[in-house]
Amino acid sequence: MNLPIVAIVGRPNVGKSTLFNRLAGERLAIVDDTPGTTRDRLFAESEWNGRRFHIVDTGGIDPTSSSSKTPLSVSSKEYIDQIRDQALAAIQEADAILFLVDAISGITPADEEITTLLRSQQKKQDGKAHPPILLVVNKADNQKFRDDAVEFYNLGLGEPFPISAFHGTGTGDLLDALVAVFPPSPETEEDDSVKIAIVGIPNAGKSSLLNQLVGAERAIVSPIAGTTRDAVDTPIIFNDVPITLIDTAGIRRRGKIDRGVEQFSVLRSMRAIERCDVALLMIDATREISAQDAHIAGFIQEAGKSAVILVNKWDAVEKDTFTIEEYKTRIRAALNFMDYVPIQFISAKTGQRVDKVLPLALQVQEERLVKLGTGVFNRILMRAQDEHAPTSRTGRILRIYYGTQVRSDPPTFILYVNEPKLAHFSYLRYLENRIRQEYPFSGTPIRLVLKGRE
């Protein structure tokens, strides 16, 4: 299910990152008194009154500040254009906007300019402005500032919500108002298709692969990184199996994300991973495996999704008898936390081995749905402990009484033990490997949950 997106916007140094951290429940954004500290967007998931939603922290917007960090070579018009692009992207992607202003500074020309930009991009849906804009007056740390917040009615955005993001004062009332403006949770239509997302860094060949799989020029193919802005769903039938292919915008490494449309396209790519069954992680064979490749792989694993690694542009690599094995070794070393994921070498440009992609993805999906019987699973556990018993920690030894698989999609096992904190991660990794020796669960993460005996 796609969660509502809430964008936090405002001029620099009004406390956007502090509010973001408050809503996320952890310090995910850097907080600093220097304007412009947040240079690229961050996002996280939050929840209030049973409604989950994404929050997006953006860089400060200030078209009038003489202290702007914009290089002098950038003209005022170009700067205004960048601001407009970011406001437009927020309007297009967000289901609600939190517009932060500063109770101490009062209304500034920058606040008025941002108000104009945001309101000019709102669209009418069902007689209402969309997305709704909630005016948040931050740094209202005492009663005087909370009383003075009525000044912000002059911006014409309705009721101001005085809060202190640092102390948390007033955030409950703000969140009540926020979830009230969310669109109602859609009644999802029954869709039994296998969702396959094509993900990777920009220019890895994702759209070329989509076109090969579909057999038509459905996506724009260009050597310019970042051509695909949206997550594009394409339904197909393969061997009588309904499949939804999701082509996504390329995910660049942090610090390389442009303001405006591209920064929000990254969020779309992450959302595509969240709603897929199998992710096709495309790696460019002509480049070294990057930290960003590992970052995307990590996100796939954290989301509990199955995966296939596709090494694309294999036609452009000079090779001999040992090239494939050498490259596999490099991939396994760089992505050592995903050693269970199959690797396929392809060329989306020429079509080399593209015919093997969907059968492999469907095989991985089948493995994802396998459920081991309790008897079978406990025999695996017993043999594993007989061959390698848990080591002692602080004089006490982990004891595993029995286990059972409580769900598939992804495979999740509960182990009933004497004390969960006695389990070292290396021993859990050993147990996972022993499970895979009996049944590989190819391409699919395994979750082991420890529960202490009452």
Coordinates of C-alpha atoms in Angstrom, one line a residue:
M1 CA 0.0 0.0 0.0
N2 CA 1.3 3.5 -0.9
L3 CA 1.5 5.6 2.2
P4 CA 0.7 9.3 2.2
I5 CA 3.7 11.6 1.7
V6 CA 4.1 14.7 3.9
A7 CA 6.7 17.2 2.7
I8 CA 8.2 19.6 5.2
V9 CA 9.1 22.9 3.4
G10 CA 10.2 26.4 4.5
R11 CA 13.1 28.8 4.4
P12 CA 16.5 27.8 6.0
N13 CA 16.9 27.5 9.7
V14 CA 13.2 27.4 10.8
G15 CA 13.6 23.9 12.3
K16 CA 12.5 21.6 9.5
S17 CA 15.1 18.9 10.3
T18 CA 14.2 19.2 14.0
L19 CA 10.6 18.6 13.3
F20 CA 11.5 15.8 10.9
N21 CA 13.5 14.1 13.7
R22 CA 10.6 14.6 16.1
L23 CA 8.1 12.9 13.8
A24 CA 10.5 10.2 12.8
G25 CA 11.2 9.4 16.4
E26 CA 15.0 9.3 15.9
R27 CA 17.8 11.6 14.8
L28 CA 17.9 10.9 11.0
A29 CA 18.6 14.4 9.9
I30 CA 21.6 16.6 10.8
V31 CA 20.5 19.5 13.0
D32 CA 22.7 22.6 12.9
D33 CA 22.1 26.3 13.5
T34 CA 23.8 27.1 10.2
P35 CA 21.2 27.8 7.4
G36 CA 21.4 25.2 4.6
T37 CA 22.6 22.3 6.6
T38 CA 20.1 19.9 4.9
R39 CA 21.4 19.7 1.4
D40 CA 19.4 16.7 0.2
R41 CA 16.1 15.3 1.1
L42 CA 15.7 12.7 3.8
F43 CA 12.6 10.6 4.3
A44 CA 11.3 8.3 7.0
E45 CA 8.1 6.6 8.0
S46 CA 6.0 7.9 10.9
E47 CA 2.6 6.9 12.4
W48 CA -0.1 8.8 14.3
N49 CA -3.5 7.5 15.4
G50 CA -3.0 4.4 13.4
R51 CA -2.2 6.2 10.1
R52 CA 1.3 5.5 8.7
F53 CA 2.8 8.1 6.4
H54 CA 6.1 9.1 4.8
I55 CA 7.8 12.4 5.9
V56 CA 10.2 14.2 3.6
D57 CA 12.7 16.7 4.9
T58 CA 13.8 19.3 2.3
G59 CA 16.5 21.9 2.0
G60 CA 15.6 25.5 2.9
I61 CA 13.9 27.8 0.4
D62 CA 14.9 31.4 0.7
P63 CA 14.9 33.5 -2.5
T64 CA 15.6 36.8 -0.7
S65 CA 18.3 36.0 1.8
S66 CA 21.6 37.7 1.2
S67 CA 23.3 35.0 3.3
S68 CA 22.2 32.3 0.7
K69 CA 24.9 29.7 0.0
T70 CA 24.0 29.9 -3.7
P71 CA 27.2 30.6 -5.8
L72 CA 27.5 34.2 -7.0
S73 CA 27.6 32.9 -10.6
V74 CA 24.0 31.7 -10.3
S75 CA 21.6 34.5 -11.2
S76 CA 18.6 35.4 -9.1
K77 CA 16.3 34.1 -11.9
E78 CA 18.0 30.8 -11.9
Y79 CA 17.7 30.6 -8.1
I80 CA 14.0 31.4 -8.2
D81 CA 13.6 28.7 -10.9
Q82 CA 15.3 26.2 -8.6
I83 CA 13.0 27.1 -5.8
R84 CA 9.9 26.9 -8.0
D85 CA 11.1 23.4 -9.2
Q86 CA 11.3 22.2 -5.6
A87 CA 7.9 23.7 -4.7
L88 CA 6.4 22.1 -7.8
A89 CA 7.9 18.7 -7.0
A90 CA 6.6 18.9 -3.4
I91 CA 3.1 19.8 -4.7
Q92 CA 3.1 17.0 -7.3
E93 CA 4.3 14.3 -4.9
A94 CA 3.0 15.2 -1.5
D95 CA -0.4 14.4 0.0
A96 CA 0.1 17.2 2.5
I97 CA 2.6 19.9 3.1
L98 CA 3.9 21.3 6.4
F99 CA 5.0 24.8 5.8
L100 CA 7.3 25.9 8.6
V101 CA 7.8 29.5 9.7
D102 CA 9.7 31.0 12.7
A103 CA 7.8 32.4 15.6
I104 CA 10.8 34.5 16.7
S105 CA 11.4 36.1 13.3
G106 CA 7.8 36.7 12.4
I107 CA 6.7 36.9 8.8
T108 CA 9.6 37.5 6.4
P109 CA 9.6 38.3 2.7
A110 CA 10.9 34.8 2.1
D111 CA 7.9 33.3 3.9
E112 CA 5.6 35.4 1.7
E113 CA 7.4 34.3 -1.5
I114 CA 7.2 30.6 -0.5
T115 CA 3.5 31.1 0.3
T116 CA 2.9 32.5 -3.2
L117 CA 4.9 29.6 -4.8
L118 CA 3.0 26.9 -2.9
R119 CA -0.5 28.4 -3.4
S120 CA 0.1 29.0 -7.1
Q121 CA 0.8 25.3 -7.6
Q122 CA -2.2 23.9 -5.7
K123 CA -4.8 22.1 -7.8
K124 CA -8.5 21.9 -7.2
Q125 CA -9.7 18.3 -6.4
D126 CA -13.3 17.7 -5.4
G127 CA -13.7 21.4 -4.7
K128 CA -10.7 21.5 -2.4
A129 CA -7.1 22.7 -2.8
H130 CA -4.6 19.8 -3.1
P131 CA -2.4 19.1 -1.5
P132 CA -3.5 20.8 1.8
I133 CA -1.0 23.1 3.3
L134 CA -0.7 23.2 7.1
L135 CA 1.0 26.4 8.4
V136 CA 3.4 25.4 11.3
V137 CA 4.8 28.2 13.5
N138 CA 7.9 26.7 15.0
K139 CA 10.0 27.9 18.0
A140 CA 6.9 28.9 19.9
D141 CA 8.6 27.9 23.1
N142 CA 6.6 30.1 25.5
Q143 CA 3.0 31.5 25.8
K144 CA 4.0 34.9 24.4
F145 CA 5.2 33.3 21.1
R146 CA 2.1 31.0 21.0
D147 CA -0.2 34.0 21.4
D148 CA 1.8 36.0 18.8
A149 CA 1.3 33.2 16.2
V150 CA -2.0 34.8 15.2
E151 CA 0.2 37.2 13.1
F152 CA 0.7 34.4 10.6
Y153 CA -3.0 34.4 9.6
N154 CA -1.8 37.2 7.3
L155 CA -0.2 34.7 5.0
G156 CA -3.7 33.5 4.1
L157 CA -3.1 29.8 4.7
G158 CA -5.6 29.4 7.5
E159 CA -5.0 28.5 11.1
P160 CA -1.4 28.5 12.2
F161 CA -0.2 25.7 14.5
P162 CA 2.3 27.0 17.1
I163 CA 4.7 24.3 18.1
S164 CA 8.1 23.7 19.5
A165 CA 9.8 21.0 17.4
F166 CA 12.7 20.9 19.9
H167 CA 10.5 20.3 23.0
G168 CA 7.6 18.6 21.2
T169 CA 5.0 21.2 22.5
G170 CA 1.9 21.4 20.2
T171 CA 3.0 18.6 17.9
G172 CA 0.1 16.4 19.0
D173 CA -2.5 18.9 17.8
L174 CA -0.6 19.4 14.6
L175 CA -0.5 15.6 13.9
D176 CA -4.2 15.3 14.6
A177 CA -4.9 18.0 12.0
L178 CA -2.4 16.4 9.6
V179 CA -3.9 12.9 9.5
A180 CA -7.4 14.4 9.2
V181 CA -6.5 15.9 5.8
F182 CA -5.1 12.6 4.4
P183 CA -7.1 11.0 1.6
P184 CA -9.0 8.0 2.9
S185 CA -7.2 4.7 2.7
P186 CA -8.1 3.3 -0.8
E187 CA -9.9 0.0 -1.0
T188 CA -7.3 -2.0 -2.8
E189 CA -8.6 -3.9 -5.8
E190 CA -7.7 -7.6 -5.8
D191 CA -4.5 -7.9 -7.7
D192 CA -2.8 -11.3 -7.7
S193 CA -0.1 -10.3 -10.2
V194 CA 3.6 -10.8 -9.3
K195 CA 5.1 -7.3 -8.7
I196 CA 8.6 -7.0 -10.1
A197 CA 10.5 -3.7 -9.6
I198 CA 13.5 -2.8 -11.7
V199 CA 15.8 -0.7 -9.6
G200 CA 19.4 0.5 -9.6
I201 CA 21.6 3.6 -10.0
P202 CA 20.9 6.0 -12.9
N203 CA 21.8 4.9 -16.4
A204 CA 22.1 1.2 -15.4
G205 CA 19.8 0.2 -18.2
K206 CA 16.5 -0.2 -16.3
S207 CA 14.2 1.3 -19.0
S208 CA 16.1 -0.7 -21.7
L209 CA 15.4 -3.9 -19.8
L210 CA 11.7 -2.9 -19.4
N211 CA 11.4 -2.4 -23.2
Q212 CA 13.0 -5.8 -23.9
L213 CA 10.7 -7.6 -21.5
V214 CA 7.6 -5.9 -22.8
G215 CA 8.6 -6.0 -26.4
A216 CA 7.7 -2.4 -27.0
E217 CA 9.1 1.0 -26.4
R218 CA 7.1 1.7 -23.2
A219 CA 9.8 3.7 -21.4
I220 CA 12.1 6.5 -22.6
V221 CA 15.6 5.2 -23.2
S222 CA 18.4 7.7 -23.0
P223 CA 22.1 7.7 -22.0
I224 CA 21.3 10.8 -19.9
A225 CA 21.1 9.7 -16.3
G226 CA 17.8 10.3 -14.6
T227 CA 15.5 10.2 -17.7
T228 CA 12.9 8.1 -15.9
R229 CA 11.2 10.3 -13.3
D230 CA 8.2 8.2 -12.3
A231 CA 7.7 4.6 -11.2
V232 CA 5.9 3.2 -14.3
D233 CA 3.7 0.1 -13.9
T234 CA 3.4 -2.2 -16.9
P235 CA 1.1 -5.2 -16.7
I236 CA 2.1 -8.3 -18.8
I237 CA 1.3 -12.0 -19.0
F238 CA 4.3 -14.3 -19.0
N239 CA 3.7 -18.1 -19.3
D240 CA 0.1 -17.5 -18.1
V241 CA 1.3 -15.7 -15.0
P242 CA 0.1 -12.0 -14.6
I243 CA 3.1 -9.8 -13.8
T244 CA 3.3 -6.1 -13.0
L245 CA 6.7 -4.6 -14.1
I246 CA 7.7 -1.5 -12.2
D247 CA 10.3 0.7 -13.8
T248 CA 11.8 3.2 -11.4
A249 CA 13.8 6.4 -11.5
G250 CA 17.5 5.8 -10.9
I251 CA 18.7 6.1 -7.3
R252 CA 21.8 8.3 -7.0
R253 CA 24.1 8.4 -4.1
R254 CA 23.5 10.9 -1.4
G255 CA 24.9 14.3 -2.2
K256 CA 24.2 13.7 -5.9
I257 CA 20.5 14.3 -5.8
D258 CA 19.4 17.4 -7.6
R259 CA 16.8 19.8 -6.1
G260 CA 13.3 19.5 -7.4
V261 CA 11.8 16.7 -9.4
E262 CA 14.7 14.2 -9.1
Q263 CA 14.9 14.3 -5.3
F264 CA 11.3 13.2 -5.1
S265 CA 11.8 10.5 -7.8
V266 CA 14.2 8.8 -5.3
L267 CA 11.3 8.4 -2.9
R268 CA 9.2 6.9 -5.6
S269 CA 11.9 4.3 -6.3
M270 CA 12.0 3.4 -2.6
R271 CA 8.2 3.1 -2.5
A272 CA 8.3 0.9 -5.6
I273 CA 10.7 -1.5 -3.7
E274 CA 8.2 -1.5 -0.7
R275 CA 5.3 -2.7 -2.9
C276 CA 7.1 -5.2 -5.0
D277 CA 7.5 -8.9 -4.5
V278 CA 10.8 -9.3 -6.3
A279 CA 13.4 -6.5 -7.0
L280 CA 15.6 -6.8 -10.0
L281 CA 18.8 -4.9 -8.9
M282 CA 20.6 -3.8 -12.0
I283 CA 24.4 -3.3 -11.8
D284 CA 26.4 -1.7 -14.6
A285 CA 29.1 -4.2 -15.6
T286 CA 31.3 -1.4 -17.1
R287 CA 31.7 0.3 -13.7
E288 CA 33.0 -0.8 -10.3
I289 CA 30.3 -1.9 -7.8
S290 CA 29.6 1.3 -5.9
A291 CA 28.6 2.1 -2.4
Q292 CA 25.2 3.1 -3.8
D293 CA 24.7 -0.3 -5.3
A294 CA 25.2 -1.7 -1.8
H295 CA 22.9 0.9 -0.4
I296 CA 20.1 -0.1 -2.7
A297 CA 20.7 -3.8 -2.0
G298 CA 20.5 -3.0 1.7
F299 CA 17.2 -1.3 1.3
I300 CA 15.8 -4.3 -0.6
Q301 CA 16.9 -6.6 2.2
E302 CA 15.6 -4.3 5.0
A303 CA 12.2 -4.2 3.2
G304 CA 12.1 -8.0 3.3
K305 CA 11.9 -8.3 -0.5
S306 CA 13.3 -11.0 -2.7
A307 CA 15.9 -10.1 -5.3
V308 CA 17.8 -11.0 -8.4
I309 CA 21.0 -9.3 -9.3
L310 CA 21.3 -8.4 -13.0
V311 CA 24.7 -7.5 -14.3
N312 CA 23.8 -5.4 -17.3
K313 CA 26.0 -4.2 -20.3
W314 CA 27.8 -7.5 -20.3
D315 CA 28.2 -7.2 -24.1
A316 CA 30.5 -4.2 -23.4
V317 CA 33.0 -6.2 -21.2
E318 CA 36.1 -7.8 -22.5
K319 CA 36.0 -11.4 -21.2
D320 CA 37.6 -14.7 -21.1
T321 CA 36.8 -18.1 -19.6
F322 CA 37.1 -16.8 -16.0
T323 CA 35.5 -13.4 -16.3
I324 CA 32.0 -14.4 -15.0
E325 CA 33.4 -16.2 -12.0
E326 CA 35.8 -13.3 -11.2
Y327 CA 32.9 -10.8 -11.4
K328 CA 30.6 -13.0 -9.3
T329 CA 33.4 -13.1 -6.6
R330 CA 33.6 -9.2 -6.6
I331 CA 29.8 -9.0 -6.3
R332 CA 29.6 -11.5 -3.4
A333 CA 32.4 -9.5 -1.6
A334 CA 30.7 -6.2 -2.1
L335 CA 27.2 -7.5 -1.3
N336 CA 28.2 -10.1 1.2
F337 CA 24.9 -9.7 3.1
M338 CA 23.0 -10.9 0.0
D339 CA 24.9 -14.1 -0.8
Y340 CA 21.6 -15.9 -1.2
V341 CA 20.6 -13.8 -4.3
P342 CA 21.1 -15.3 -7.8
I343 CA 23.2 -13.4 -10.3
Q344 CA 22.4 -13.2 -14.0
F345 CA 24.6 -11.5 -16.7
I346 CA 22.6 -9.8 -19.4
S347 CA 22.6 -7.1 -22.0
A348 CA 19.4 -5.1 -22.1
K349 CA 20.7 -3.4 -25.3
T350 CA 21.2 -6.6 -27.4
G351 CA 18.8 -8.8 -25.5
Q352 CA 21.5 -11.3 -24.4
R353 CA 20.0 -13.6 -21.7
V354 CA 17.1 -11.3 -21.2
D355 CA 14.8 -14.3 -21.8
K356 CA 16.1 -15.8 -18.5
V357 CA 15.2 -12.8 -16.4
L358 CA 11.4 -13.4 -15.8
P359 CA 11.7 -17.2 -15.3
L360 CA 14.4 -16.5 -12.7
A361 CA 12.3 -13.8 -11.0
L362 CA 9.2 -16.1 -10.9
Q363 CA 11.3 -18.9 -9.4
V364 CA 12.5 -16.6 -6.7
Q365 CA 8.9 -15.6 -6.0
E366 CA 7.9 -19.3 -5.6
E367 CA 10.8 -19.8 -3.1
R368 CA 9.5 -16.8 -1.2
L369 CA 6.1 -18.5 -0.6
V370 CA 7.5 -21.9 0.6
K371 CA 6.6 -22.9 4.1
L372 CA 8.5 -25.6 6.0
G373 CA 6.7 -28.0 8.3
T374 CA 7.3 -27.7 12.0
G375 CA 8.8 -31.2 12.1
V376 CA 11.1 -30.5 9.2
F377 CA 12.3 -27.2 10.6
N378 CA 13.0 -28.6 14.1
R379 CA 15.1 -31.4 12.7
I380 CA 17.1 -28.8 10.9
L381 CA 17.6 -26.9 14.2
M382 CA 18.6 -30.1 16.1
R383 CA 21.2 -31.1 13.5
A384 CA 22.5 -27.5 13.5
Q385 CA 23.0 -27.5 17.2
D386 CA 24.5 -30.9 17.3
E387 CA 27.1 -29.9 14.8
H388 CA 27.8 -26.5 16.3
A389 CA 26.4 -25.7 19.7
P390 CA 26.0 -22.0 20.8
T391 CA 29.0 -20.7 22.7
S392 CA 28.8 -19.4 26.3
R393 CA 28.3 -15.7 27.0
T394 CA 28.8 -14.5 30.5
G395 CA 28.7 -18.1 31.7
R396 CA 25.3 -18.7 30.3
I397 CA 24.5 -20.7 27.1
L398 CA 21.7 -20.0 24.6
R399 CA 19.2 -22.9 24.6
I400 CA 16.8 -23.3 21.6
Y401 CA 13.8 -25.4 22.7
Y402 CA 12.0 -25.5 19.3
G403 CA 11.0 -23.4 16.4
T404 CA 8.3 -22.9 13.8
Q405 CA 7.7 -21.0 10.6
V406 CA 5.0 -18.5 11.3
R407 CA 4.7 -16.9 7.9
S408 CA 6.0 -16.8 4.4
D409 CA 6.4 -13.8 2.1
P410 CA 9.2 -13.5 3.4
P411 CA 9.9 -16.7 5.3
T412 CA 9.8 -15.9 9.0
F413 CA 10.7 -18.3 11.8
I414 CA 10.2 -18.0 15.6
L415 CA 12.7 -19.7 17.8
Y416 CA 11.7 -20.3 21.4
V417 CA 14.8 -19.9 23.6
N418 CA 15.8 -19.4 27.2
E419 CA 17.0 -15.9 26.8
P420 CA 17.1 -14.0 23.4
K421 CA 19.9 -11.7 24.4
L422 CA 22.3 -14.7 24.6
A423 CA 22.0 -15.2 20.9
H424 CA 25.0 -13.7 19.0
F425 CA 24.3 -12.5 15.5
S426 CA 27.0 -14.8 14.1
Y427 CA 25.2 -17.8 15.5
L428 CA 21.9 -16.6 13.9
R429 CA 23.7 -16.3 10.6
Y430 CA 25.0 -19.8 11.1
L431 CA 21.4 -21.1 11.6
E432 CA 20.2 -19.2 8.6
N433 CA 22.9 -20.8 6.5
R434 CA 22.0 -24.3 7.8
I435 CA 18.3 -23.6 6.9
R436 CA 19.4 -22.7 3.4
Q437 CA 21.4 -25.9 3.1
E438 CA 18.2 -27.8 3.6
Y439 CA 16.0 -25.5 1.6
P440 CA 17.8 -22.6 -0.3
F441 CA 15.0 -20.0 -0.3
S442 CA 16.9 -18.6 -3.3
G443 CA 16.8 -14.8 -3.6
T444 CA 14.7 -14.5 -0.5
P445 CA 15.7 -13.1 2.9
I446 CA 15.0 -15.2 6.0
R447 CA 13.8 -13.7 9.3
L448 CA 14.6 -15.3 12.6
V449 CA 12.7 -14.0 15.6
L450 CA 13.7 -15.1 19.1
K451 CA 11.1 -15.4 21.8
G452 CA 12.0 -16.0 25.4
R453 CA 10.3 -18.8 27.3
E454 CA 7.9 -17.3 29.8

